[in-house]
Short mmCIF file of C-alpha atoms in Angstrom, two decimals:
data_model
loop_
_atom_site.label_atom_id
_atom_site.label_comp_id
_atom_site.label_asym_id
_atom_site.label_seq_id
_atom_site.Cartn_x
_atom_site.Cartn_y
_atom_site.Cartn_z
CA MET E 959 0.08 -0.03 -0.13
CA PRO E 960 1.33 3.52 -0.91
CA GLU E 961 1.72 5.99 1.82
CA GLY E 962 -0.89 8.65 2.62
CA ALA E 963 -4.61 8.49 2.72
CA LYS E 964 -5.11 10.01 -0.78
CA ALA E 965 -2.87 7.47 -2.68
CA ARG E 966 -4.47 4.84 -0.76
CA ARG E 967 -7.69 6.03 -2.03
CA VAL E 968 -6.43 6.07 -5.57
CA TYR E 969 -4.82 2.86 -5.22
CA LEU E 970 -7.91 1.03 -3.92
CA SER E 971 -10.11 2.44 -6.50
CA LEU E 972 -7.85 1.51 -9.33
CA HIS E 973 -7.34 -1.81 -7.83
CA ASP E 974 -11.08 -2.41 -7.35
CA GLN E 975 -11.59 -1.51 -11.07
CA ILE E 976 -8.88 -3.91 -12.21
CA SER E 977 -9.93 -6.55 -9.97
CA ASP E 978 -13.85 -6.64 -10.98
CA GLY E 979 -13.12 -6.14 -14.82
CA ARG E 980 -13.89 -2.39 -15.29
CA LEU E 981 -10.37 -1.91 -16.37
CA CYS E 982 -9.35 -4.69 -18.56
CA ASP E 983 -6.09 -6.57 -19.36
CA GLY E 984 -3.88 -4.72 -21.72
CA GLU E 985 -6.31 -1.43 -21.33
CA THR E 986 -4.25 1.81 -21.18
CA LEU E 987 -4.78 3.85 -18.20
CA PRO E 988 -5.22 7.57 -18.43
CA GLY E 989 -2.23 9.81 -17.89
CA GLU E 990 -1.10 11.09 -14.34
CA GLN E 991 -2.58 14.39 -14.85
CA ARG E 992 -5.88 13.11 -16.06
CA LEU E 993 -5.92 10.79 -13.08
CA ALA E 994 -4.88 13.55 -10.70
CA GLU E 995 -8.06 15.58 -11.95
CA THR E 996 -10.28 12.81 -11.61
CA TYR E 997 -9.35 12.04 -8.19
CA SER E 998 -8.68 15.70 -7.14
CA VAL E 999 -5.27 14.80 -5.93
CA SER E 1000 -1.76 15.80 -7.15
CA ARG E 1001 0.33 13.97 -9.62
CA VAL E 1002 2.62 13.16 -6.74
CA THR E 1003 -0.11 11.26 -5.05
CA VAL E 1004 -1.11 9.42 -8.27
CA ARG E 1005 2.31 8.48 -8.85
CA ARG E 1006 2.59 6.69 -5.51
CA ALA E 1007 -0.59 5.01 -6.41
CA LEU E 1008 0.54 3.74 -9.56
CA ASP E 1009 3.95 2.58 -8.16
CA ALA E 1010 2.04 0.48 -5.50
CA LEU E 1011 -0.03 -1.04 -8.36
CA ASN E 1012 2.95 -1.58 -10.45
CA GLU E 1013 4.95 -3.31 -7.46
CA ALA E 1014 1.85 -5.56 -6.77
CA GLY E 1015 1.96 -6.68 -10.51
CA LEU E 1016 -1.35 -5.16 -11.62
CA ILE E 1017 -0.19 -2.55 -14.16
CA GLU E 1018 2.85 -2.09 -16.34
CA LYS E 1019 4.44 1.41 -16.54
CA ARG E 1020 6.48 1.69 -19.73
CA VAL E 1021 8.11 4.93 -20.89
CA GLY E 1022 6.60 6.68 -24.06
CA SER E 1023 3.68 4.20 -24.28
CA GLY E 1024 1.95 4.56 -21.20
CA THR E 1025 0.63 2.84 -18.33
CA THR E 1026 -1.43 -0.57 -19.14
CA VAL E 1027 -3.41 -3.04 -17.07
CA ARG E 1028 -2.12 -6.27 -16.34
CA SER E 1029 -5.33 -8.06 -14.66
CA LYS E 1030 -4.39 -11.39 -16.20
CA SER E 1031 -1.84 -11.93 -13.32
CA LEU E 1032 -4.59 -11.10 -10.96
CA ALA E 1033 -6.79 -13.58 -12.47
CA GLU E 1034 -4.18 -16.27 -12.51
CA LYS E 1035 -3.76 -16.20 -8.82
CA ARG E 1036 -7.42 -15.75 -8.00
CA ALA E 1037 -8.71 -19.18 -6.41
CA ALA E 1038 -12.22 -19.81 -7.63
CA MET E 1039 -14.44 -22.17 -5.41
CA ASN E 1040 -17.38 -23.75 -6.63
CA PHE E 1041 -20.03 -24.39 -3.85
CA ASN E 1042 -20.98 -27.81 -5.07
CA THR E 1043 -17.24 -28.81 -4.54
CA LEU E 1044 -16.04 -26.82 -2.03
CA MET E 1045 -14.81 -28.89 0.60
CA PRO E 1046 -12.60 -31.06 -1.44
CA GLN E 1047 -11.24 -28.11 -3.29
CA LEU E 1048 -10.46 -26.33 -0.03
CA VAL E 1049 -8.52 -29.70 0.98
CA GLU E 1050 -6.91 -29.47 -2.02
CA MET E 1051 -5.86 -25.90 -1.77
CA GLY E 1052 -4.19 -26.72 1.77
CA GLN E 1053 -2.05 -29.28 -0.11
CA SER E 1054 -1.18 -26.86 -2.87
CA THR E 1055 -0.42 -23.49 -1.02
CA THR E 1056 1.68 -22.70 1.80
CA ALA E 1057 0.70 -21.75 5.45
CA ARG E 1058 2.60 -19.23 7.83
CA LEU E 1059 1.41 -20.03 11.62
CA LEU E 1060 0.71 -16.74 13.42
CA SER E 1061 -0.21 -17.93 16.78
CA PHE E 1062 -0.63 -21.00 18.41
CA SER E 1063 -2.39 -21.97 22.19
CA TYR E 1064 -4.44 -23.97 24.26
CA SER E 1065 -7.16 -21.54 25.99
CA LEU E 1066 -10.76 -21.27 26.47
CA PRO E 1067 -12.72 -20.57 23.30
CA PRO E 1068 -15.04 -17.68 22.80
CA ASP E 1069 -18.66 -18.64 23.91
CA TYR E 1070 -19.90 -18.31 20.50
CA VAL E 1071 -17.41 -21.07 19.40
CA ALA E 1072 -17.93 -23.23 22.40
CA HIS E 1073 -21.85 -23.15 22.00
CA ALA E 1074 -21.48 -24.30 18.11
CA MET E 1075 -19.02 -26.97 18.99
CA GLY E 1076 -21.03 -28.35 21.90
CA LEU E 1077 -18.25 -27.97 24.37
CA ASP E 1078 -18.66 -27.46 28.10
CA PRO E 1079 -17.76 -24.13 29.45
CA SER E 1080 -14.45 -25.31 30.93
CA ASP E 1081 -13.47 -27.33 28.13
CA LYS E 1082 -10.11 -25.74 26.63
CA ALA E 1083 -9.41 -25.84 22.75
CA GLN E 1084 -6.38 -25.34 20.77
CA ILE E 1085 -6.44 -21.91 18.97
CA ALA E 1086 -4.42 -21.43 15.90
CA THR E 1087 -4.09 -18.83 13.39
CA ARG E 1088 -2.38 -19.29 10.17
CA VAL E 1089 -2.11 -17.13 6.90
CA ARG E 1090 -2.23 -19.21 3.62
CA LEU E 1091 0.06 -18.16 0.64
CA ALA E 1092 -0.46 -18.63 -2.91
CA ASP E 1093 2.93 -18.11 -4.93
CA GLY E 1094 4.09 -15.92 -2.12
CA VAL E 1095 1.01 -13.76 -1.88
CA PRO E 1096 -1.33 -13.95 1.44
CA PHE E 1097 -4.95 -14.81 0.48
CA SER E 1098 -6.66 -16.22 3.59
CA HIS E 1099 -6.38 -15.81 7.21
CA LEU E 1100 -7.45 -18.96 9.11
CA THR E 1101 -8.55 -19.15 12.80
CA THR E 1102 -9.23 -22.78 13.91
CA TYR E 1103 -10.49 -24.06 17.24
CA VAL E 1104 -9.93 -27.81 18.07
CA PRO E 1105 -10.81 -29.65 21.44
CA THR E 1106 -7.79 -30.14 23.40
CA ARG E 1107 -8.22 -34.03 23.42
CA ILE E 1108 -7.99 -34.18 19.72
CA ALA E 1109 -5.22 -31.61 19.36
CA GLN E 1110 -2.78 -33.16 21.61
CA ASN E 1111 -2.37 -35.82 18.81
CA TYR E 1112 -0.58 -33.24 16.84
CA SER E 1113 2.27 -30.82 17.31
CA GLU E 1114 2.48 -27.01 16.50
CA ASN E 1115 4.92 -27.88 14.02
CA ASP E 1116 2.56 -30.60 12.24
CA LEU E 1117 0.02 -27.64 12.08
CA ALA E 1118 2.40 -25.38 10.33
CA THR E 1119 3.18 -27.92 7.50
CA THR E 1120 -0.11 -30.21 7.29
CA PRO E 1121 -3.67 -29.46 6.14
CA LEU E 1122 -6.03 -29.71 9.51
CA PHE E 1123 -8.21 -32.26 7.84
CA LYS E 1124 -5.28 -34.77 7.46
CA LEU E 1125 -4.21 -34.07 10.98
CA LEU E 1126 -7.78 -34.57 12.47
CA GLU E 1127 -8.09 -37.95 10.67
CA ARG E 1128 -4.49 -38.89 11.81
CA SER E 1129 -5.67 -38.35 15.17
CA GLY E 1130 -8.47 -40.99 14.58
CA VAL E 1131 -11.42 -38.60 13.78
CA GLN E 1132 -13.97 -39.88 11.61
CA ILE E 1133 -15.38 -36.61 10.02
CA ASP E 1134 -19.14 -37.07 8.95
CA ALA E 1135 -20.59 -33.84 8.35
CA ALA E 1136 -20.15 -29.92 8.50
CA HIS E 1137 -22.24 -26.61 8.19
CA GLN E 1138 -20.57 -23.37 6.78
CA SER E 1139 -21.66 -19.82 6.26
CA VAL E 1140 -20.52 -17.18 4.18
CA SER E 1141 -20.74 -13.74 4.70
CA ALA E 1142 -18.67 -10.13 4.51
CA SER E 1143 -16.26 -8.64 6.94
CA LEU E 1144 -13.70 -5.70 7.12
CA ALA E 1145 -10.16 -6.25 7.68
CA GLY E 1146 -9.00 -5.35 11.44
CA PRO E 1147 -5.44 -3.92 11.81
CA GLU E 1148 -3.98 -7.34 12.54
CA VAL E 1149 -5.50 -9.26 9.72
CA ALA E 1150 -4.69 -6.05 7.09
CA GLU E 1151 -1.01 -6.63 8.19
CA ALA E 1152 -1.05 -10.41 7.86
CA LEU E 1153 -2.83 -10.25 4.40
CA SER E 1154 -1.05 -7.20 3.03
CA ILE E 1155 -3.89 -4.99 2.43
CA ALA E 1156 -5.55 -1.82 3.81
CA GLU E 1157 -7.20 -1.60 7.24
CA GLY E 1158 -10.96 -1.90 6.46
CA SER E 1159 -10.53 -3.69 3.18
CA ALA E 1160 -13.65 -5.81 2.58
CA LEU E 1161 -12.98 -9.57 3.24
CA LEU E 1162 -15.04 -12.77 2.50
CA SER E 1163 -15.94 -14.40 5.80
CA LEU E 1164 -16.37 -18.03 5.93
CA LYS E 1165 -17.43 -19.77 9.26
CA ARG E 1166 -17.41 -23.73 9.41
CA VAL E 1167 -18.24 -26.22 12.12
CA VAL E 1168 -16.97 -29.61 11.26
CA ARG E 1169 -18.76 -32.69 13.26
CA ASP E 1170 -17.63 -36.32 13.72
CA VAL E 1171 -19.91 -39.44 13.13
CA ASP E 1172 -21.14 -39.04 16.65
CA GLY E 1173 -22.19 -35.36 15.99
CA ASN E 1174 -19.35 -34.01 18.13
CA GLY E 1175 -17.91 -30.81 16.98
CA VAL E 1176 -14.32 -31.25 16.04
CA GLU E 1177 -13.13 -28.23 14.53
CA TYR E 1178 -14.57 -24.55 14.20
CA LEU E 1179 -13.24 -22.44 11.31
CA SER E 1180 -13.17 -18.93 10.90
CA GLY E 1181 -11.84 -17.88 7.65
CA LEU E 1182 -11.07 -14.37 6.03
CA TYR E 1183 -10.39 -14.18 2.48
CA ARG E 1184 -9.21 -11.56 -0.01
CA PRO E 1185 -11.99 -11.13 -2.53
CA ASP E 1186 -9.38 -10.23 -5.09
CA MET E 1187 -7.73 -13.65 -4.45
CA PHE E 1188 -10.62 -16.03 -3.62
CA SER E 1189 -14.14 -16.14 -5.22
CA LEU E 1190 -17.10 -18.48 -4.23
CA GLU E 1191 -19.12 -19.42 -7.42
CA MET E 1192 -22.38 -21.61 -7.91
CA PRO E 1193 -24.08 -22.88 -10.66
CA LEU E 1194 -27.56 -21.75 -11.08
CA ALA E 1195 -30.77 -23.56 -12.91
CA ARG E 1196 -33.76 -22.09 -14.07
CA VAL E 1197 -36.69 -23.97 -12.79
CA GLY E 1198 -40.44 -24.04 -12.64
CA ASP E 1199 -43.21 -22.69 -14.68
CA GLY E 1200 -44.90 -19.28 -15.43
CA VAL E 1201 -44.85 -16.91 -12.72
CA GLY E 1202 -43.09 -19.25 -10.53
CA ARG E 1203 -40.17 -19.72 -12.62
CA HIS E 1204 -36.98 -18.86 -10.75
CA TRP E 1205 -33.16 -19.55 -10.23
CA GLU E 1206 -32.29 -22.67 -8.01
CA PRO E 1207 -28.72 -23.74 -7.00
CA ALA E 1208 -27.66 -26.50 -9.31
CA ILE E 1209 -26.51 -28.90 -6.87
CA GLY E 1210 -24.16 -31.47 -8.39
CA GLN E 1211 -24.23 -29.88 -11.83
CA THR E 1212 -21.45 -27.71 -13.64
CA ASP E 1213 -21.75 -24.98 -15.91
CA GLN E 1214 -21.36 -27.22 -18.73
CA ASP E 1215 -24.23 -29.77 -17.75
CA LEU E 1216 -26.38 -26.79 -17.53
CA GLN E 1217 -25.57 -25.44 -20.77
CA GLU E 1218 -26.10 -28.82 -22.45
CA GLN E 1219 -29.43 -29.06 -20.75
CA SER E 1220 -30.59 -25.48 -22.16
CA ARG E 1221 -29.61 -26.70 -25.58
CA SER E 1222 -31.60 -29.89 -25.42
#
């Protein structure tokens, strides 16, 4: 992020336009003077914002030919998750990305976590916070809560190097079901620093409770994802008749399946 509130405002505006496709790959940005007039800032401020975008690999500055957008590099790094296959994709992501362990402790979990997992008020849990990186770029901030009786079967080093699903199964847990919800959140100071984004940036928020075959809560995950690096996708089918015709999640079907059905 560039220094200065005005430069950050310009940076975030251009960053959002690149990430959501309003500024396309290969498109030439207006000159510094034009951008300065658009955002009512100085050319020095614009230059700081452009330098930060260039360092992030989102634009390319060439003397004599202007500044061009490189949204393709951003798209290549973005992880697209399909709701139909979200769980196996997350497991695969854990195997193909790297993790940095930020904190690790055993203590009482927050009340809402204990309630969701069905823990007694006196039950402690292993609380670990990690950042996942793709090609060295941080894209998710994950905090997991695991009952102490399970978590004692693996070490802090194991958690830093092995996906949690594998550690749970290695500990003898028979995972049966999970419930998760997706919403939005804003990056606080610590999360913003860990994900290399501006404080207050919008994030995708994923909460998940994992249960074993006996219905016991074995993991609570609180995940925050950068929307420029992570997206959730869902195929929809047009169903019903007449005025009742509506969109419905096409569970178990791919976009290609739906296209073939629409042609038949």
